[in-house]
Coordinates of N, CA and C in Angstrom, one line a residue:
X1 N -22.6 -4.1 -8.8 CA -21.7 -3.0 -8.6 C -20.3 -3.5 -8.6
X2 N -19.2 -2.5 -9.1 CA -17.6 -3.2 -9.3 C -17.4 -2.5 -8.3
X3 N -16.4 -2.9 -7.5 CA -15.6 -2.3 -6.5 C -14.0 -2.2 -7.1
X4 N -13.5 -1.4 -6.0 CA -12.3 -0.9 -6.6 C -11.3 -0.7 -4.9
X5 N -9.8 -1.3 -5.1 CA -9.3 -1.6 -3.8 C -7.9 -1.4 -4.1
X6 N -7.2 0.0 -3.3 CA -6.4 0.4 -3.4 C -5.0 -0.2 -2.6
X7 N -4.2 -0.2 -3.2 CA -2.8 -0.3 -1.9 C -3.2 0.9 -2.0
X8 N -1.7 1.5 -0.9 CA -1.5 3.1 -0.6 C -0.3 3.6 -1.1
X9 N 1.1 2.7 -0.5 CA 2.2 3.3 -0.7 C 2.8 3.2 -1.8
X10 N 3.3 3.9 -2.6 CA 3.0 3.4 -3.7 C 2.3 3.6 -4.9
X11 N 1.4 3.6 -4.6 CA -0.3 3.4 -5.8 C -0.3 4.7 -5.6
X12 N -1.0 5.2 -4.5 CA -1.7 6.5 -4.5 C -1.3 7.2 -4.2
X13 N -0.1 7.3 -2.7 CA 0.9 8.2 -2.4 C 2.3 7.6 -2.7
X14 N 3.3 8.6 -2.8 CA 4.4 8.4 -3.7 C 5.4 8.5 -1.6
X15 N 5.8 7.8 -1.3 CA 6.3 7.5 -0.1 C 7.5 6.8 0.1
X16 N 8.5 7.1 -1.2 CA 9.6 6.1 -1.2 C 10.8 7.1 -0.1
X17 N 11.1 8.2 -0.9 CA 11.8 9.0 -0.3 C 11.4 9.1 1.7
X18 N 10.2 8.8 2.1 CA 9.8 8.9 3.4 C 10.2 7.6 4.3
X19 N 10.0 6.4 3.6 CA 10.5 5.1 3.8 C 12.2 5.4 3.9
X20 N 12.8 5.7 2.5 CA 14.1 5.8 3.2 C 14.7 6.2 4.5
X21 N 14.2 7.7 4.4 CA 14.8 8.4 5.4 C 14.3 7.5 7.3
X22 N 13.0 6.9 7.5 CA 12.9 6.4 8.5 C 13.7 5.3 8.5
X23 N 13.3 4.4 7.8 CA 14.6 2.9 7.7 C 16.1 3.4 7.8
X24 N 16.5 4.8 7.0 CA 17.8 5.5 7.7 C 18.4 5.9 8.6
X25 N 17.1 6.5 9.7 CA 17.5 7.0 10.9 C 17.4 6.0 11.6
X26 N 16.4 4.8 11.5 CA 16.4 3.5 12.7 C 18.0 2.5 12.6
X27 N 18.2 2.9 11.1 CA 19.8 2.2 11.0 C 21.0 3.1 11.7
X28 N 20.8 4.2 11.6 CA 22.1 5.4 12.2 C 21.8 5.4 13.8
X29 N 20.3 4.6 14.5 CA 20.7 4.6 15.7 C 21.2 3.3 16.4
X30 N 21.2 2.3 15.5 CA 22.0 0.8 15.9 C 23.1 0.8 15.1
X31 N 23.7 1.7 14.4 CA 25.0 1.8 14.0 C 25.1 1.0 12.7
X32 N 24.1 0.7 12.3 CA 23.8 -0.2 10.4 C 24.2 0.6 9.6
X33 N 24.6 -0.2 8.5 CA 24.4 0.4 7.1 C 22.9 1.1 6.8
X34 N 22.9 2.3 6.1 CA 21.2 2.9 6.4 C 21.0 1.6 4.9
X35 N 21.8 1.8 3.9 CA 21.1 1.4 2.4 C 21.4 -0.1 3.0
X36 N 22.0 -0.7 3.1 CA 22.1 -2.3 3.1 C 20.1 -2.8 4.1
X37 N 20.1 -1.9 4.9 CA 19.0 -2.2 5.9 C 17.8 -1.7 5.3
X38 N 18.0 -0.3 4.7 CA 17.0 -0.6 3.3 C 16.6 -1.6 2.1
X39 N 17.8 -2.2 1.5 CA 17.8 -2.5 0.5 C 16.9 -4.2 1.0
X40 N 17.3 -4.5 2.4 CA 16.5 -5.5 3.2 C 14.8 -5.6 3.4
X41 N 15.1 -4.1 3.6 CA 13.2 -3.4 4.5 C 12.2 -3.6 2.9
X42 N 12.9 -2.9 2.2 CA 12.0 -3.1 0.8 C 11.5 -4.8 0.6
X43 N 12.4 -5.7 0.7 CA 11.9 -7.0 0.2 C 11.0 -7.8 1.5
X44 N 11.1 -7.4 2.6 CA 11.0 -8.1 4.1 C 9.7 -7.4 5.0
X45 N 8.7 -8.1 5.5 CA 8.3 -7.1 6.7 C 9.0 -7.0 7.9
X46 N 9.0 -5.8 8.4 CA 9.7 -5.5 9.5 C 10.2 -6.3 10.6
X47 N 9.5 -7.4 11.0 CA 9.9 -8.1 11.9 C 11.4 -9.2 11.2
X48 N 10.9 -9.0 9.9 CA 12.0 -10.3 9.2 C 13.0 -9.5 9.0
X49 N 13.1 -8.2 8.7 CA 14.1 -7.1 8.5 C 14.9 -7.2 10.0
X50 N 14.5 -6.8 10.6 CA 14.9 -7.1 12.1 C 15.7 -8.3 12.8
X51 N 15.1 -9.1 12.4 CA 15.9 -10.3 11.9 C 17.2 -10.9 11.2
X52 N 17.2 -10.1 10.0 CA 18.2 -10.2 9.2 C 19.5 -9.4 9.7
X53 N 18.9 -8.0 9.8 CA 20.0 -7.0 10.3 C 20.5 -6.7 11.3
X54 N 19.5 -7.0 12.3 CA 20.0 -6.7 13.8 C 19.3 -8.0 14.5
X55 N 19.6 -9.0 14.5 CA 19.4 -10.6 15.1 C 19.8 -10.5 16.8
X56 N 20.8 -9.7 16.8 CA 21.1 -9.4 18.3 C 20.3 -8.7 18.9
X57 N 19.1 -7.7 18.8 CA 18.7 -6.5 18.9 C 16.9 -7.2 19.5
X58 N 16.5 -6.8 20.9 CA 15.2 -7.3 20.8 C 14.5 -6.7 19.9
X59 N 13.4 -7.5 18.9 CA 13.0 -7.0 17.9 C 11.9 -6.3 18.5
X60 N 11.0 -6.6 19.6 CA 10.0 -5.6 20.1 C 10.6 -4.4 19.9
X61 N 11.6 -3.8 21.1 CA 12.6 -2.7 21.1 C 12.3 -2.1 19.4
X62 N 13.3 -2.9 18.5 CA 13.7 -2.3 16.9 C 11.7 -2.3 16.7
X63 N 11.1 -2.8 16.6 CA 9.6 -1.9 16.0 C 9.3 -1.0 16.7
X64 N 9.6 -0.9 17.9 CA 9.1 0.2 18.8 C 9.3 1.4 18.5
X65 N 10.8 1.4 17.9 CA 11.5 2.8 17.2 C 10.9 3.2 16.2
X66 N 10.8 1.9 15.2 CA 10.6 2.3 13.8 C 9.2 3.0 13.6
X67 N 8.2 2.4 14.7 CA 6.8 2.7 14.8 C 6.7 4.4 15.4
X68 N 7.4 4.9 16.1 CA 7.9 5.8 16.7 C 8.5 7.3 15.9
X69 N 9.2 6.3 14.8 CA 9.9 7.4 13.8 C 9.0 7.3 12.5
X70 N 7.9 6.3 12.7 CA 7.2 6.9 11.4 C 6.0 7.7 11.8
X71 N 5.9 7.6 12.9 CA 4.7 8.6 13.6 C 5.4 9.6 13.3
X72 N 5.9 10.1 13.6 CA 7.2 11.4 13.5 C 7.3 12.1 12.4
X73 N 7.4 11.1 11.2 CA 7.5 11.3 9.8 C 6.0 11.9 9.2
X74 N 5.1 10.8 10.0 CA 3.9 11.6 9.2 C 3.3 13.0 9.7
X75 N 3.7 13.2 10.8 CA 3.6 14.4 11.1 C 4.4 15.3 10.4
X76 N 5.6 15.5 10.6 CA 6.5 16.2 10.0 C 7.1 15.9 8.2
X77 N 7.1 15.0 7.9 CA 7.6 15.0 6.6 C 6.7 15.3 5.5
X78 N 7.4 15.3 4.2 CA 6.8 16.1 3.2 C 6.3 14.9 2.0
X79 N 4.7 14.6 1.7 CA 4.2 13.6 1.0 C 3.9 14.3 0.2
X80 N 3.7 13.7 -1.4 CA 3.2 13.8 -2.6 C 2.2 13.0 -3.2
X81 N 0.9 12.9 -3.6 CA 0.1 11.9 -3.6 C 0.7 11.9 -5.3
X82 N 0.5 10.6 -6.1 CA 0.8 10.5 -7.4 C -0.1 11.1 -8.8
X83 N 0.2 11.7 -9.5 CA -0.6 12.6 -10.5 C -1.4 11.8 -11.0
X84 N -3.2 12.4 -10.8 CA -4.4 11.7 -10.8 C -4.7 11.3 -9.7
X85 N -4.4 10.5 -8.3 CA -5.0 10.0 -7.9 C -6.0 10.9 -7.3
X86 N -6.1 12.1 -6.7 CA -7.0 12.8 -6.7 C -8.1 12.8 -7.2
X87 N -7.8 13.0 -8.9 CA -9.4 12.8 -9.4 C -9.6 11.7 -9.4
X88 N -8.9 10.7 -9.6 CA -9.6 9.5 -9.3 C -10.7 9.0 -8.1
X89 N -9.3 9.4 -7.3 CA -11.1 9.0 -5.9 C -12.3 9.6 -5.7
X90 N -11.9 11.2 -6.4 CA -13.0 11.9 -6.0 C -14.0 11.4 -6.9
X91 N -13.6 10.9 -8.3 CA -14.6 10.1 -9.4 C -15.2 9.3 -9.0
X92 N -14.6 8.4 -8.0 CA -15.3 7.4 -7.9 C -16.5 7.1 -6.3
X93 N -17.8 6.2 -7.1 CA -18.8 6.3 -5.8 C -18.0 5.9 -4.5
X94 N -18.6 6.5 -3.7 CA -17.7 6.4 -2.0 C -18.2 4.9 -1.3
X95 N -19.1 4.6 -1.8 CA -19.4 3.4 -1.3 C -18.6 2.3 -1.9
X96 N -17.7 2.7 -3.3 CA -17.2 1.3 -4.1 C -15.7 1.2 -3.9
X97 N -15.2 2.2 -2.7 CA -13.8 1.4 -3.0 C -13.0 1.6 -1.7
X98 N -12.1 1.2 -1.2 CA -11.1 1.1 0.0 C -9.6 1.0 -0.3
X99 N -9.3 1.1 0.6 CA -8.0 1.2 1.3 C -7.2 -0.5 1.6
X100 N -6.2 -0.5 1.1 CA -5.9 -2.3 1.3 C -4.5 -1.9 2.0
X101 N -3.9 -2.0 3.1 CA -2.5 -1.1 3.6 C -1.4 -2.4 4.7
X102 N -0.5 -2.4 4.4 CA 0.4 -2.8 5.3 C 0.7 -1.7 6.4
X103 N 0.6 -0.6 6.1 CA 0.5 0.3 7.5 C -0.8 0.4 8.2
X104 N -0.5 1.5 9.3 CA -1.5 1.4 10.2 C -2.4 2.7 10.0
X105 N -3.7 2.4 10.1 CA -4.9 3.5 9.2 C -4.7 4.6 10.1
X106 N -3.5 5.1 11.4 CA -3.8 6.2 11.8 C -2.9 7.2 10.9
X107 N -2.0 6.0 10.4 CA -0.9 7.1 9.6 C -1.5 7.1 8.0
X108 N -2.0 6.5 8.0 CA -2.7 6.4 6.1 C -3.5 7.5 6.7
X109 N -4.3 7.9 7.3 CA -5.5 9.3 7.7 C -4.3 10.2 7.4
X110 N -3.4 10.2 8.4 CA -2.5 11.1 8.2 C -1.7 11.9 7.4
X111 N -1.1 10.8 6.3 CA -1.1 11.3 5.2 C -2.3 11.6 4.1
X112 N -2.8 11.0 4.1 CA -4.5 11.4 3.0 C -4.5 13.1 3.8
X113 N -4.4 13.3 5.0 CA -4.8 14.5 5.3 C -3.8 15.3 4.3
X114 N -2.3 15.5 4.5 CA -1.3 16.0 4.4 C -1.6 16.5 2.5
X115 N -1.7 15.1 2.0 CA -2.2 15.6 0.2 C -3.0 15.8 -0.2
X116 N -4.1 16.4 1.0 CA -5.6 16.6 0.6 C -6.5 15.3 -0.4
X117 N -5.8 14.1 -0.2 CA -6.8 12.9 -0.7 C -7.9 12.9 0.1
X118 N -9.4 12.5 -0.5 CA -10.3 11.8 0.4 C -9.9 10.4 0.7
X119 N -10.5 10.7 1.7 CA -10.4 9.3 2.9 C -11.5 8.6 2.6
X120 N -11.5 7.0 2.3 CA -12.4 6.2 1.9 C -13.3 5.7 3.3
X121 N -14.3 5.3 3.4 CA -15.0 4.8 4.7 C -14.0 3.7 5.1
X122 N -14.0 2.6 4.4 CA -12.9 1.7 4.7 C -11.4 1.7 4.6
X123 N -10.8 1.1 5.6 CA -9.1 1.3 5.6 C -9.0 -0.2 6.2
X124 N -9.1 -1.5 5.5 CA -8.2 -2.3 6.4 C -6.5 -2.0 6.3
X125 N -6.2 -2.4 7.5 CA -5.2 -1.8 7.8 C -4.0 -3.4 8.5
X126 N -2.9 -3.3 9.2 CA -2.0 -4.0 9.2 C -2.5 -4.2 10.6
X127 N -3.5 -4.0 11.2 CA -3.8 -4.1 12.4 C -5.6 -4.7 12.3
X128 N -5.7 -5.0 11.0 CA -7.3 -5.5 10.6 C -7.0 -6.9 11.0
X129 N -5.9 -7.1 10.2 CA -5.8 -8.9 9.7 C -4.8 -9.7 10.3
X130 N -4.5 -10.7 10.6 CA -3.4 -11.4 11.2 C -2.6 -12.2 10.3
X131 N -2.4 -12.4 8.9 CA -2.4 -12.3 7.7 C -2.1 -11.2 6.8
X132 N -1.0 -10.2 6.7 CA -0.8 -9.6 5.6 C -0.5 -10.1 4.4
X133 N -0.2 -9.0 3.2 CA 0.2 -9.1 2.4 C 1.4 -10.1 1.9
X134 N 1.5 -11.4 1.1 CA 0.9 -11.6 0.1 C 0.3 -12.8 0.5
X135 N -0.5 -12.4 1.5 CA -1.5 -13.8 1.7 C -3.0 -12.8 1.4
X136 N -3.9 -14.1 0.8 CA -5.1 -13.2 0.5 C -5.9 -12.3 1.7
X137 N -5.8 -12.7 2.7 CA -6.7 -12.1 3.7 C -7.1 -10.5 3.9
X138 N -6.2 -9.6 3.6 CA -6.9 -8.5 3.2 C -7.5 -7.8 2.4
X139 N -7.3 -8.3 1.2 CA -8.1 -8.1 0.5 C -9.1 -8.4 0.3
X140 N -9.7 -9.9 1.2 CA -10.8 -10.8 1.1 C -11.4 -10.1 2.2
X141 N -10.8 -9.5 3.4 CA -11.5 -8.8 4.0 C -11.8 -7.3 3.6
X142 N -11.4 -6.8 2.6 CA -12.1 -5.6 2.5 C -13.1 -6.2 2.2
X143 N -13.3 -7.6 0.8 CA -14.3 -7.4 -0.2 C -15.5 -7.9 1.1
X144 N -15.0 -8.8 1.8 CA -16.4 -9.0 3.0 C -16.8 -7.8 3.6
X145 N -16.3 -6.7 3.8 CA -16.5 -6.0 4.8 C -17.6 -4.7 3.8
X146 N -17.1 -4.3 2.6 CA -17.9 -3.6 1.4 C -19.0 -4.3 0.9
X147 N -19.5 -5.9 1.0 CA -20.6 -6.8 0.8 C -19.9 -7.0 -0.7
X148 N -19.0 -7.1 -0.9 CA -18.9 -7.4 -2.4 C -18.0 -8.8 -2.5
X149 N -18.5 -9.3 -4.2 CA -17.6 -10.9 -4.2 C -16.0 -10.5 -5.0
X150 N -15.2 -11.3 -4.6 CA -13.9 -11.2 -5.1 C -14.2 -10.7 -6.9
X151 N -14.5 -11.6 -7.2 CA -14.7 -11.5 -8.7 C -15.3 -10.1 -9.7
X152 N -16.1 -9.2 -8.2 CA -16.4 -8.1 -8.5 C -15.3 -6.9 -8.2
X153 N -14.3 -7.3 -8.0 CA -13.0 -6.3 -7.5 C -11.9 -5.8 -7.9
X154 N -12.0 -4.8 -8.2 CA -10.1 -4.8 -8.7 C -9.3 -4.1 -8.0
X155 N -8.2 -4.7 -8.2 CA -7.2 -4.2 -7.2 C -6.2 -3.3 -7.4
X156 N -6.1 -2.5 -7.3 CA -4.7 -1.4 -7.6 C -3.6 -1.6 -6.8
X157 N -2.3 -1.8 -7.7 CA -1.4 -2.1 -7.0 C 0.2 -2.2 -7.8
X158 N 1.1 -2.1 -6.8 CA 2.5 -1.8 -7.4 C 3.3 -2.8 -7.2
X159 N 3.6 -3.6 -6.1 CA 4.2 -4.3 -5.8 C 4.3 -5.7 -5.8
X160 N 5.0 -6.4 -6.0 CA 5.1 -8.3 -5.8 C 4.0 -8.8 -5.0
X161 N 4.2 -8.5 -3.5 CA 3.5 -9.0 -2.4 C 2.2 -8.7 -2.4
X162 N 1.9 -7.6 -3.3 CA 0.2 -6.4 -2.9 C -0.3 -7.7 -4.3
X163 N -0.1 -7.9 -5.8 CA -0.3 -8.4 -6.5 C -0.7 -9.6 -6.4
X164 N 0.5 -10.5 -5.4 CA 0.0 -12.0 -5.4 C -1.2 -12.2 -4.3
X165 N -1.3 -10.8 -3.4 CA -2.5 -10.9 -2.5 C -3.8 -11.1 -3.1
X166 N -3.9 -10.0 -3.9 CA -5.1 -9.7 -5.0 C -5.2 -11.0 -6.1
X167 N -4.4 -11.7 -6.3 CA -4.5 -12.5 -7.3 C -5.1 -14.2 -6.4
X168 N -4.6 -14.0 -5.2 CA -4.6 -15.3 -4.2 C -6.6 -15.1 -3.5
X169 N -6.6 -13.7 -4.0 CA -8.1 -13.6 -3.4 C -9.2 -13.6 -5.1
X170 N -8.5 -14.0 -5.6 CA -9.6 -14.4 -7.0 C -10.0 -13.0 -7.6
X171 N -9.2 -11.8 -7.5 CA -9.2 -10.2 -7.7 C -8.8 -10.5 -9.2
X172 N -9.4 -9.7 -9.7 CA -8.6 -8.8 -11.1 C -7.4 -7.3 -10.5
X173 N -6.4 -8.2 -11.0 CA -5.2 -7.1 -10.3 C -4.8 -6.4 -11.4
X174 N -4.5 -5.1 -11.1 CA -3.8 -4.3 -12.3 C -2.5 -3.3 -11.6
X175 N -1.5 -3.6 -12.5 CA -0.6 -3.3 -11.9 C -0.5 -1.7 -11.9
X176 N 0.1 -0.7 -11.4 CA 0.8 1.1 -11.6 C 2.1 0.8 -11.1
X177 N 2.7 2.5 -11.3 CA 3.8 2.9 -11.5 C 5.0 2.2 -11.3
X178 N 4.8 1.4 -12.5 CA 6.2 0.7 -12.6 C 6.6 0.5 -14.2
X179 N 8.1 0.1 -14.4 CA 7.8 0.4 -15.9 C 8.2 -1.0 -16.4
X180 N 8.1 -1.9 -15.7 CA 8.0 -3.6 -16.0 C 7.2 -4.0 -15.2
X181 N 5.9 -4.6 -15.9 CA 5.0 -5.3 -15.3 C 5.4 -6.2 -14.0
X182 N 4.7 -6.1 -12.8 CA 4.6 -7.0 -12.0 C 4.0 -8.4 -12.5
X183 N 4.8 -9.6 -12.4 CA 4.2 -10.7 -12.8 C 2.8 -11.1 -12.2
X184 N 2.6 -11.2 -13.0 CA 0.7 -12.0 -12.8 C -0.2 -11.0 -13.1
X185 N -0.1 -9.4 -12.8 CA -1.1 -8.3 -13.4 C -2.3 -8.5 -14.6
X186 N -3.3 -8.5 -14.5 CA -4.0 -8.3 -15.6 C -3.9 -7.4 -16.5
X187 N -3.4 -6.3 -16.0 CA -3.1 -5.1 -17.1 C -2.2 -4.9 -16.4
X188 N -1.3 -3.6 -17.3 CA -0.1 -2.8 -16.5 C 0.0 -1.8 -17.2
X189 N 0.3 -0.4 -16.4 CA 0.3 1.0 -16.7 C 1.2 1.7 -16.2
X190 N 2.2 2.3 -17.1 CA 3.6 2.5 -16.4 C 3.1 3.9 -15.0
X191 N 2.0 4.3 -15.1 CA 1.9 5.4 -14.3 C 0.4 5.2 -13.7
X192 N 0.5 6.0 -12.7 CA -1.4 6.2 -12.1 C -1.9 6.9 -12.7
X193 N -1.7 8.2 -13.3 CA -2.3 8.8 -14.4 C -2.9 7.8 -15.8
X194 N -2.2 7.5 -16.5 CA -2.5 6.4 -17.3 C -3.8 5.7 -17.0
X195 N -3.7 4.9 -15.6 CA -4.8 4.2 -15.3 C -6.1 4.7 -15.3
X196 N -6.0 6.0 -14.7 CA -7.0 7.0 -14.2 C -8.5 6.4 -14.7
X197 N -8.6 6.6 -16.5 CA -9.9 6.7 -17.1 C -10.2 4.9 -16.9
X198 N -9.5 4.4 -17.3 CA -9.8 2.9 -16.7 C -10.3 2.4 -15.6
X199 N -9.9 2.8 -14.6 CA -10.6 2.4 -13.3 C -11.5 3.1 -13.3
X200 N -11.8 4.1 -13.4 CA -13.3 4.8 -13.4 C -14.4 4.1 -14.3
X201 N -14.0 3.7 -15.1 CA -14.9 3.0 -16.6 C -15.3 1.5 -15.7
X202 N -14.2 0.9 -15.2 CA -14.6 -0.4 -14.7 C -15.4 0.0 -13.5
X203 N -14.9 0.9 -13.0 CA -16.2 1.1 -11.5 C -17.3 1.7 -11.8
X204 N -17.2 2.8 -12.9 CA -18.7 3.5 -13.1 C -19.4 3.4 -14.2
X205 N -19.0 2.8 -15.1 CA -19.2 2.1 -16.6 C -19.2 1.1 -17.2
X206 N -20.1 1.0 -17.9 CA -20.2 -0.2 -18.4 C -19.1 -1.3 -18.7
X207 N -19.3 -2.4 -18.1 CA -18.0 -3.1 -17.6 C -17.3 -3.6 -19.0
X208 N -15.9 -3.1 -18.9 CA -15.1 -3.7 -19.6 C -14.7 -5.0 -19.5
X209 N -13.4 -5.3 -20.4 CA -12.9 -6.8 -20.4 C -11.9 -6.9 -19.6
X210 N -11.5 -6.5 -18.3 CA -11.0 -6.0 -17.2 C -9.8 -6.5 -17.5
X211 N -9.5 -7.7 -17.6 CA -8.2 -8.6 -18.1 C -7.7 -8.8 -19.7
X212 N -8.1 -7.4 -20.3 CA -7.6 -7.3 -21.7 C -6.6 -6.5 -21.9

């Protein structure tokens, strides 16, 4: 059996515009630049963000907000999942694929609810592993936790940090919605639509040359 292992943000829902506006309002209430503390949050996890921008500021305190105003967000803000990914999950067996997330699985449910995605049985989440992204451990923990071997996995994914995870876990990574390949990708597809019939062929069809 192939499995198949999603990021979220990004890949499957489109959550840039949601990311701004929170990293905006947690800068307009410490008096920051919103974009300079953005342009930070994008490359940095939050604690090292915190660090950079507000070094004065207890950083418990600054998560506490941010955690606070993205609860907020998912309740009230307005998500778009990316064209296709719908049929994609619903194509694919429910036993072959998960959730791989730097957020926390109560707000990934929450949005899956919001753009009527199915929810996968699995979500490791940023509260699975002590090790995020781009160290292998979450991804190595989905593939332990679905009974499957790295080598049987592919990973879906947009980003630097999501890519070298999947690649550090012996995954076949394939990059989405970008329109210059993430370095190291085995394939790359400027869109999730694009990918669609692909991932489905590698998970429910006769296996391709996954890294062609």
């Amino acid at each position: 059996m192939k499995y198949v292992l999603f990021d979220v943000d990004g890949t499957l829902i489109d959550a840039v515009s949601n990311q701004r506006r929170v990293w905006g309002t947690w800068a307009e209430r410490y008096g920051l630049d919103a974009d300079e503390v953005y342009r930070v949050a994008l490359r940095t996890r939050p604690m090292e963000t915190f660090a950079q921008v507000a070094a004065d500021r207890d950083p418990g305190e600054c998560l506490a907000l941010l955690h606070e105003l993205e609860d907020e967000d998912v309740r009230s803000g307005v998500y778009g999942a990316f064209e296709g990914a719908s049929e994609l999950l619903q194509g694919l067996p429910p036993e072959c694929w998960a959730l791989v997330t730097s957020n926390y699985e109560h707000r990934v449910r929450g949005r899956f609810l919001r753009t009527g995605l199915p929810v996968p049985g699995l979500i490791v989440d940023a509260a699975a592993v002590e090790e995020g992204k781009p160290s292998p451990v979450p991804y190595l923990r989905a593939a332990e936790k679905l009974g499957a071997e790295p080598e049987d996995c592919l990973v879906i994914e947009d980003a630097p940090s999501g890519v070298r995870s999947g690649l550090r876990a012996g995954m076949t990574v394939w990059g989405v919605n970008a329109a210059v390949a993430v370095e190291g990708v085995h394939r790359h597809f400027v869109s999730l639509r694009e990918a669609v019939p692909h991932i489905l062929a590698f998970a429910t069809g006769p296996r391709e040359n996954a890294a062609a």
